[in-house]
Coordinates of C-alpha atoms and ligand atoms in Angstrom, one line a residue:
X1 CA 89.0 103.7 56.5
X2 CA 86.2 101.4 57.1
X3 CA 85.0 101.2 53.6
X4 CA 82.1 98.9 53.1
X5 CA 83.3 96.0 50.9
X6 CA 81.6 92.8 51.4
X7 CA 83.3 89.4 50.9
X8 CA 81.3 87.3 48.8
X9 CA 82.0 83.4 49.0
X10 CA 80.4 80.8 47.1
X11 CA 79.5 77.4 48.9
X12 CA 78.5 74.1 47.3
X13 CA 75.6 72.5 49.2
X14 CA 75.5 68.7 48.8
X15 CA 71.9 67.5 49.2
X16 CA 70.8 63.9 49.7
X17 CA 72.6 61.4 47.3
X18 CA 74.8 64.0 45.9
X19 CA 72.6 66.5 44.1
X20 CA 74.6 69.6 43.9
X21 CA 73.5 73.2 44.4
X22 CA 75.2 76.6 44.1
X23 CA 74.3 79.1 46.7
X24 CA 76.0 82.5 47.1
X25 CA 76.1 83.8 50.6
X26 CA 77.2 87.2 52.0
X27 CA 79.7 86.6 54.5
X28 CA 80.3 89.8 56.3
X29 CA 81.9 87.9 59.1
X30 CA 84.9 87.0 56.9
X31 CA 87.5 89.5 57.6
X32 CA 91.1 90.1 56.2
X33 CA 94.0 89.1 58.5
X34 CA 96.2 91.8 59.8
X35 CA 99.3 92.3 57.8
X36 CA 101.4 93.6 60.9
X37 CA 104.1 91.4 62.0
X38 CA 103.5 89.9 65.5
X39 CA 106.9 89.0 66.5
X40 CA 110.5 89.6 65.7
X41 CA 112.2 92.9 64.5
X42 CA 109.4 93.9 62.2
X43 CA 107.1 93.9 65.2
X44 CA 109.4 96.0 67.1
X45 CA 109.6 98.5 64.4
X46 CA 105.8 98.5 64.2
X47 CA 105.6 99.3 67.9
X48 CA 108.2 102.0 67.8
X49 CA 106.3 103.7 64.7
X50 CA 102.9 103.2 66.5
X51 CA 104.3 104.8 69.6
X52 CA 106.6 107.5 68.2
X53 CA 106.3 107.6 64.4
X54 CA 106.9 108.8 61.8
X55 CA 110.8 108.0 62.2
X56 CA 113.6 107.8 60.0
X57 CA 115.6 104.6 59.6
X58 CA 118.4 106.1 61.5
X59 CA 116.0 107.0 64.4
X60 CA 114.6 103.5 64.4
X61 CA 118.0 102.1 64.6
X62 CA 118.9 104.2 67.6
X63 CA 115.6 103.5 69.3
X64 CA 115.9 99.7 68.8
X65 CA 119.7 99.2 69.1
X66 CA 119.6 98.0 65.5
X67 CA 122.2 98.1 62.6
X68 CA 121.3 100.1 59.5
X69 CA 121.1 96.8 57.7
X70 CA 118.9 95.2 60.4
X71 CA 116.5 98.3 60.0
X72 CA 116.4 98.0 56.2
X73 CA 115.6 94.4 56.2
X74 CA 112.9 95.1 58.9
X75 CA 111.4 97.9 57.1
X76 CA 111.3 96.5 53.7
X77 CA 108.6 93.9 54.2
X78 CA 106.4 96.4 55.7
X79 CA 106.8 98.8 52.8
X80 CA 106.0 95.9 50.4
X81 CA 103.0 94.7 52.4
X82 CA 101.6 98.2 52.2
X83 CA 101.5 98.6 56.2
X84 CA 104.2 101.3 56.1
X85 CA 105.1 104.1 53.6
X86 CA 108.0 106.5 53.1
X87 CA 107.1 110.1 53.6
X88 CA 108.6 113.0 51.6
X89 CA 112.4 113.5 52.0
X90 CA 113.3 115.9 54.7
X91 CA 116.6 117.4 55.8
X92 CA 118.0 115.6 58.7
X93 CA 119.9 117.2 61.8
X94 CA 123.5 118.4 61.8
X95 CA 124.6 118.6 58.2
X96 CA 121.2 118.3 56.9
X97 CA 121.6 115.2 55.0
X98 CA 118.3 114.3 53.3
X99 CA 116.4 111.5 55.3
X100 CA 113.2 109.7 54.6
X101 CA 110.6 109.4 57.5
X102 CA 108.7 106.0 57.6
X103 CA 105.0 106.1 58.9
X104 CA 102.7 103.2 59.4
X105 CA 99.6 102.7 57.3
X106 CA 96.9 101.7 59.6
X107 CA 93.7 102.0 57.6
X108 CA 92.7 98.2 57.8
X109 CA 93.6 97.6 61.6
X110 CA 91.1 98.1 64.4
X111 CA 90.4 97.2 68.0
X112 CA 87.0 97.4 70.0
X113 CA 86.6 99.2 73.4
X114 CA 83.8 98.7 75.6
X115 CA 83.0 100.3 78.9
X116 CA 80.6 98.8 81.2
X117 CA 78.5 100.6 83.7
X118 CA 75.3 99.6 85.8
X119 CA 73.0 101.3 83.5
X120 CA 74.6 101.2 80.1
X121 CA 77.3 99.5 77.9
X122 CA 79.3 102.0 75.9
X123 CA 81.4 100.8 72.9
X124 CA 83.9 102.2 70.2
X125 CA 85.8 100.7 67.4
X126 CA 89.0 102.6 67.1
X127 CA 92.1 102.3 65.0
X128 CA 95.5 101.4 66.5
X129 CA 96.1 105.0 67.6
X130 CA 92.8 105.0 69.6
X131 CA 91.2 107.2 67.2
X132 CA 87.4 106.6 67.5
X133 CA 85.9 105.5 64.2
X134 CA 82.3 104.4 65.3
X135 CA 80.7 104.7 68.8
X136 CA 77.5 103.0 70.2
X137 CA 75.7 102.5 73.5
X138 CA 73.0 100.4 74.8
X139 CA 70.9 100.4 77.9
X140 CA 71.2 97.4 80.2
X141 CA 67.9 96.0 81.6
X142 CA 69.9 94.4 84.5
X143 CA 73.5 93.7 85.6
X144 CA 73.0 90.0 85.4
X145 CA 76.3 88.9 84.0
X146 CA 74.6 86.8 81.2
X147 CA 72.7 89.9 80.4
X148 CA 75.8 92.0 80.3
X149 CA 77.8 89.7 78.3
X150 CA 75.1 89.3 75.8
X151 CA 74.9 93.2 75.5
X152 CA 78.7 93.5 75.3
X153 CA 78.7 90.9 72.5
X154 CA 75.9 92.6 70.6
X155 CA 77.5 96.1 70.7
X156 CA 80.8 94.6 69.5
X157 CA 79.2 92.8 66.4
X158 CA 77.1 96.0 65.8
X159 CA 80.2 98.3 65.8
X160 CA 82.4 95.8 63.7
X161 CA 79.6 95.4 61.1
X162 CA 80.2 99.1 60.3
X163 CA 83.7 98.4 59.1
X164 CA 83.6 94.8 57.7
X165 CA 87.0 95.1 55.7
X166 CA 89.1 95.7 58.7
X167 CA 91.3 93.2 60.8
X168 CA 90.3 93.1 64.2
X169 CA 93.2 92.7 66.8
X170 CA 90.9 92.3 69.7
X171 CA 88.4 93.6 72.2
X172 CA 89.2 95.6 75.5
X173 CA 86.4 95.7 78.1
X174 CA 86.7 97.8 81.1
X175 CA 84.7 97.5 84.4
X176 CA 84.9 99.1 87.7
X177 CA 86.2 96.3 89.8
X178 CA 89.0 93.8 90.4
X179 CA 90.0 91.8 87.4
X180 CA 92.6 89.0 87.0
X181 CA 94.9 88.3 84.0
X182 CA 92.5 85.8 82.5
X183 CA 89.6 88.3 82.4
X184 CA 87.7 87.0 85.4
X185 CA 86.1 89.8 87.5
X186 CA 86.6 89.0 91.1
X187 CA 84.5 91.7 92.5
X188 CA 82.6 94.7 90.8
X189 CA 80.7 96.4 93.6
X190 CA 78.7 98.6 91.3
X191 CA 77.4 95.9 89.3
X192 CA 77.0 93.5 92.3
X193 CA 79.3 90.9 90.8
X194 CA 81.7 88.4 92.6
X195 CA 83.7 86.1 90.8
X196 CA 82.3 86.5 87.1
X197 CA 84.0 85.0 84.3
X198 CA 83.4 87.9 81.9
X199 CA 86.4 87.2 79.7
X200 CA 85.4 83.7 79.0
X201 CA 81.8 84.5 78.3
X202 CA 82.9 87.1 75.8
X203 CA 85.5 84.9 74.0
X204 CA 82.8 82.3 73.6
X205 CA 80.3 84.7 72.2
X206 CA 82.8 86.7 69.9
X207 CA 85.5 84.2 68.8
X208 CA 87.9 87.2 69.2
X209 CA 90.9 87.9 71.5
X210 CA 89.2 89.6 74.7
X211 CA 91.1 91.6 77.5
X212 CA 89.3 92.7 80.6
X213 CA 90.7 95.6 82.5
X214 CA 90.0 97.6 85.6
X215 CA 88.2 100.9 84.1
X216 CA 90.5 103.5 86.0
X217 CA 93.6 101.7 84.8
X218 CA 92.1 101.6 81.1
X219 CA 91.4 105.5 81.4
X220 CA 95.0 106.0 82.6
X221 CA 96.4 103.9 79.8
X222 CA 94.7 106.3 77.3
X223 CA 96.1 109.3 79.1
X224 CA 99.6 107.8 79.0
X225 CA 99.3 107.1 75.4
X226 CA 97.5 110.1 74.0
X227 CA 96.4 112.6 76.6
X228 CA 97.8 115.7 78.0
X229 CA 99.9 113.6 80.4
X230 CA 101.7 111.7 77.5
X231 CA 105.1 113.3 78.0
X232 CA 105.0 113.4 81.9
X233 CA 107.2 110.9 83.8
X234 CA 104.8 110.9 86.7
X235 CA 101.3 111.9 86.7
X236 CA 97.9 110.9 88.7
X237 CA 94.4 110.4 87.6
X238 CA 91.6 111.0 89.9
X239 CA 88.0 110.1 88.8
X240 CA 84.7 111.2 90.6
X241 CA 81.5 109.9 90.0
X242 CA 79.4 106.8 91.6
X243 CA 82.9 105.8 92.9
X244 CA 86.2 107.5 93.4
X245 CA 89.1 106.2 91.3
X246 CA 92.7 106.7 91.4
X247 CA 95.8 105.7 89.4
X248 CA 99.4 106.7 89.3
X249 CA 101.7 106.4 86.4
X250 CA 105.6 106.6 87.1
X251 CA 108.1 106.5 84.3
X252 CA 105.2 105.5 82.2
X253 CA 104.5 102.4 84.2
X254 CA 101.0 102.2 85.7
X255 CA 101.3 101.3 89.4
X256 CA 98.7 98.6 89.7
X257 CA 97.2 97.8 93.1
X258 CA 96.9 94.3 94.5
X259 CA 93.3 95.0 94.7
X260 CA 91.9 97.6 92.2
X261 CA 88.2 97.1 93.4
X262 CA 88.7 99.0 96.4
X263 CA 89.9 102.6 95.5
X264 CA 92.8 103.7 97.6
X265 CA 91.3 107.2 97.9
X266 CA 87.7 106.4 98.5
X267 CA 87.8 106.6 102.2
X268 CA 90.7 109.0 102.8
X269 CA 89.8 111.4 105.8
X270 CA 89.2 114.9 104.5
X271 CA 87.2 116.2 107.5
X272 CA 84.8 118.1 105.3
X273 CA 80.9 117.9 105.9
X274 CA 79.0 116.1 108.4
X275 CA 78.1 113.1 106.0
X276 CA 78.7 109.5 107.1
X277 CA 79.7 106.9 104.3
X278 CA 78.5 103.4 104.2
X279 CA 81.4 102.3 106.2
X280 CA 80.7 104.7 109.0
X281 CA 83.6 107.4 108.4
X282 CA 82.5 110.9 108.9
X283 CA 83.8 113.2 106.5
X284 CA 85.8 110.8 104.3
X285 CA 86.1 111.3 100.5
X286 CA 83.1 109.2 99.8
X287 CA 80.9 110.7 102.2
X288 CA 81.4 114.0 100.7
X289 CA 82.2 113.6 97.1
X290 CA 80.7 110.4 95.7
X291 CA 77.7 111.1 93.5
X292 CA 75.2 109.4 95.9
X293 CA 76.5 111.6 98.9
X294 CA 76.3 114.8 96.8
X295 CA 72.9 113.9 95.4
X296 CA 71.5 113.1 98.9
X297 CA 72.5 116.7 100.0
X298 CA 71.1 118.2 96.7
X299 CA 67.8 116.6 97.3
X300 CA 67.6 118.4 100.8
X301 CA 69.0 121.7 99.4
X302 CA 66.4 121.8 96.5
X303 CA 63.6 120.6 98.7
X304 CA 63.0 117.6 96.6
X305 CA 62.5 113.8 97.2
X306 CA 65.3 111.5 95.9
X307 CA 64.7 112.3 92.2
X308 CA 67.5 114.9 91.7
X309 CA 70.5 114.6 89.1
X310 CA 73.6 116.2 89.0
X311 CA 72.5 118.3 86.1
X312 CA 69.5 119.6 88.3
X313 CA 72.0 120.5 91.1
X314 CA 74.4 122.2 88.6
X315 CA 71.5 124.1 86.9
X316 CA 70.3 125.3 90.2
X317 CA 73.8 126.5 91.2
X318 CA 74.2 128.3 87.8
X319 CA 70.7 130.1 88.3
X320 CA 72.0 131.4 91.7
X321 CA 70.1 129.1 94.1
X322 CA 72.3 129.5 97.3
X323 CA 71.6 126.2 98.9
X324 CA 72.6 124.4 95.6
X325 CA 75.8 126.4 95.4
X326 CA 76.6 125.4 99.1
X327 CA 76.5 121.7 97.9
X328 CA 78.4 122.1 94.9
X329 CA 81.2 124.1 96.7
X330 CA 81.4 121.6 99.5
X331 CA 82.0 119.0 97.0
X332 CA 84.5 121.4 95.3
X333 CA 86.4 122.0 98.5
X334 CA 86.5 118.3 99.3
X335 CA 88.0 117.6 95.8
X336 CA 90.7 120.3 96.3
X337 CA 91.6 118.7 99.8
X338 CA 91.7 115.3 98.1
X339 CA 94.0 116.6 95.2
X340 CA 96.3 118.4 97.9
X341 CA 96.7 114.9 99.5
X342 CA 97.6 113.3 96.2
X343 CA 100.0 116.2 95.2
X344 CA 101.8 115.9 98.6
X345 CA 102.0 112.1 98.8
X346 CA 102.6 111.0 95.3
X347 CA 104.3 114.0 94.0
X348 CA 102.8 114.0 90.5
X349 CA 103.7 116.6 87.9
X350 CA 100.1 116.7 86.9
X351 CA 96.8 115.3 88.0
X352 CA 93.9 114.5 85.4
X353 CA 90.6 114.8 87.0
X354 CA 87.8 113.2 85.1
X355 CA 84.6 111.0 85.6
X356 CA 80.8 111.8 85.5
X357 CA 81.0 114.1 88.5
X358 CA 83.4 116.5 86.8
X359 CA 80.8 119.0 86.4
X360 CA 80.9 119.7 90.2
X361 CA 84.6 120.7 89.7
X362 CA 84.1 122.6 86.5
X363 CA 81.3 124.6 88.0
X364 CA 83.6 125.8 90.9
X365 CA 87.0 125.5 89.6
X366 CA 88.2 128.4 92.1
X367 CA 87.1 126.6 95.1
X368 CA 88.8 123.5 94.0
X369 CA 92.1 125.4 93.5
X370 CA 91.7 127.6 96.7
X371 CA 91.0 124.6 98.8
X372 CA 94.0 122.6 97.4
X373 CA 96.3 125.6 97.9
X374 CA 95.1 126.1 101.5
X375 CA 95.8 122.4 102.4
X376 CA 99.4 122.5 101.1
X377 CA 102.5 124.0 102.3
X378 CA 103.1 127.6 101.0
X379 CA 106.4 126.6 99.1
X380 CA 105.0 123.2 97.9
X381 CA 105.7 122.4 94.1
X382 CA 102.9 123.5 92.2
X383 CA 100.9 120.7 90.5
X384 CA 98.9 121.2 87.2
X385 CA 95.4 120.1 87.6
X386 CA 93.7 119.2 84.5
X387 CA 89.9 118.9 84.7
X388 CA 88.6 116.8 81.9
X389 CA 84.9 116.9 80.9
X390 CA 84.6 113.6 79.4
X391 CA 81.8 111.1 78.7
X392 CA 81.7 107.4 78.6
X393 CA 83.2 107.2 75.1
X394 CA 86.5 108.1 76.6
X395 CA 86.3 105.5 78.9
X396 CA 85.5 102.9 76.1
X397 CA 88.6 104.4 74.3
X398 CA 90.7 103.7 77.3
X399 CA 89.4 100.0 76.9
X400 CA 90.4 100.0 73.2
X401 CA 94.0 101.2 74.2
X402 CA 93.9 98.2 76.6
X403 CA 93.3 96.0 73.5
X404 CA 96.2 97.8 71.6
X405 CA 98.6 97.3 74.4
X406 CA 97.7 93.6 74.9
X407 CA 97.2 92.5 71.3
X408 CA 99.4 94.7 69.1
X409 CA 102.2 96.1 71.4
X410 CA 102.3 93.0 73.6
X411 CA 102.1 90.4 70.6
X412 CA 104.9 88.1 70.5
Ligands
ZN1 ZN1 84.4 106.2 104.1

């Protein structure tokens, strides 16, 4: 995959009164088109194989409600084009009649995913099953929308230059804020944005299809597709970091909020600690669990000014610093209380917890679990809590999944 193979084209330059010159130019920007069908039964087969493959013709027929003849007619062009292949014959169920599973050949189709934070832009180029092929990140000198759009366009070009012979289905960009269907960011508090046409700015710069997505929704897309929660009918995702994010998936549908800019869990009352959030709540989730609140208490505990990182706090906790441990455990208790609320009100089978503040939970998992248990009824249905230490690459991968869902699965 991503073999380096430059297309070479020859152009004729006509100069002045008809003098002709040959010039050979390297056209790395010339990319092959995708051979995947974007509509009709062929597209349905591709999506089914993408989500569930490899599958036999019989399984495809059952899943799509197609006759054997229709399946054969849909599959043949895919085999002929080389975008699908027959695997080795296996014995089928029941009487064990030999069957031939079919799988997609996806080594020439990619998407790009980009996650924007206030400090950096993180990007990946990924295959259609969101396997990361290349990754890169770049620091942002400011969050000015023009600066950010330029940085995103640069990182997309840089990533795609590493796989010039691939077909690019589109670019997914995730941002912490409220985004409309056209890619306009209504608000993004951590970037200081109000009504920024990020999608339009990127389409202009890249000449590629672009979808802009809320970052937590993108992350939950990746969990639903590929993560531990893939086979669960109902799961929740909680992110802890600069903000507190929440998403709920029911029967594989992500319940999207009317406004995803304001996290529904950021200000729920937990009654823990004596901190006050910027909205004046004492003991709400943000006042005790958001990174800024944790670091403010860490600075006091470690006897420093404002220059304390989460890593500093966790290192002090690991070395037995009692005050640092108190700060970490207060945050862990708050997380446990928050997860108890999610478990009792949304009834998920599992809760995935991630985000750049996840180190707090990993460092005191027992406190998280105990606080969650203590706040729930003794006979409450247990809920699996999956703490995932993930970097921003995973968020960028979520944005890549948004591109797959929009431009491959949703293609018509
Ligand atoms: Zn609050």
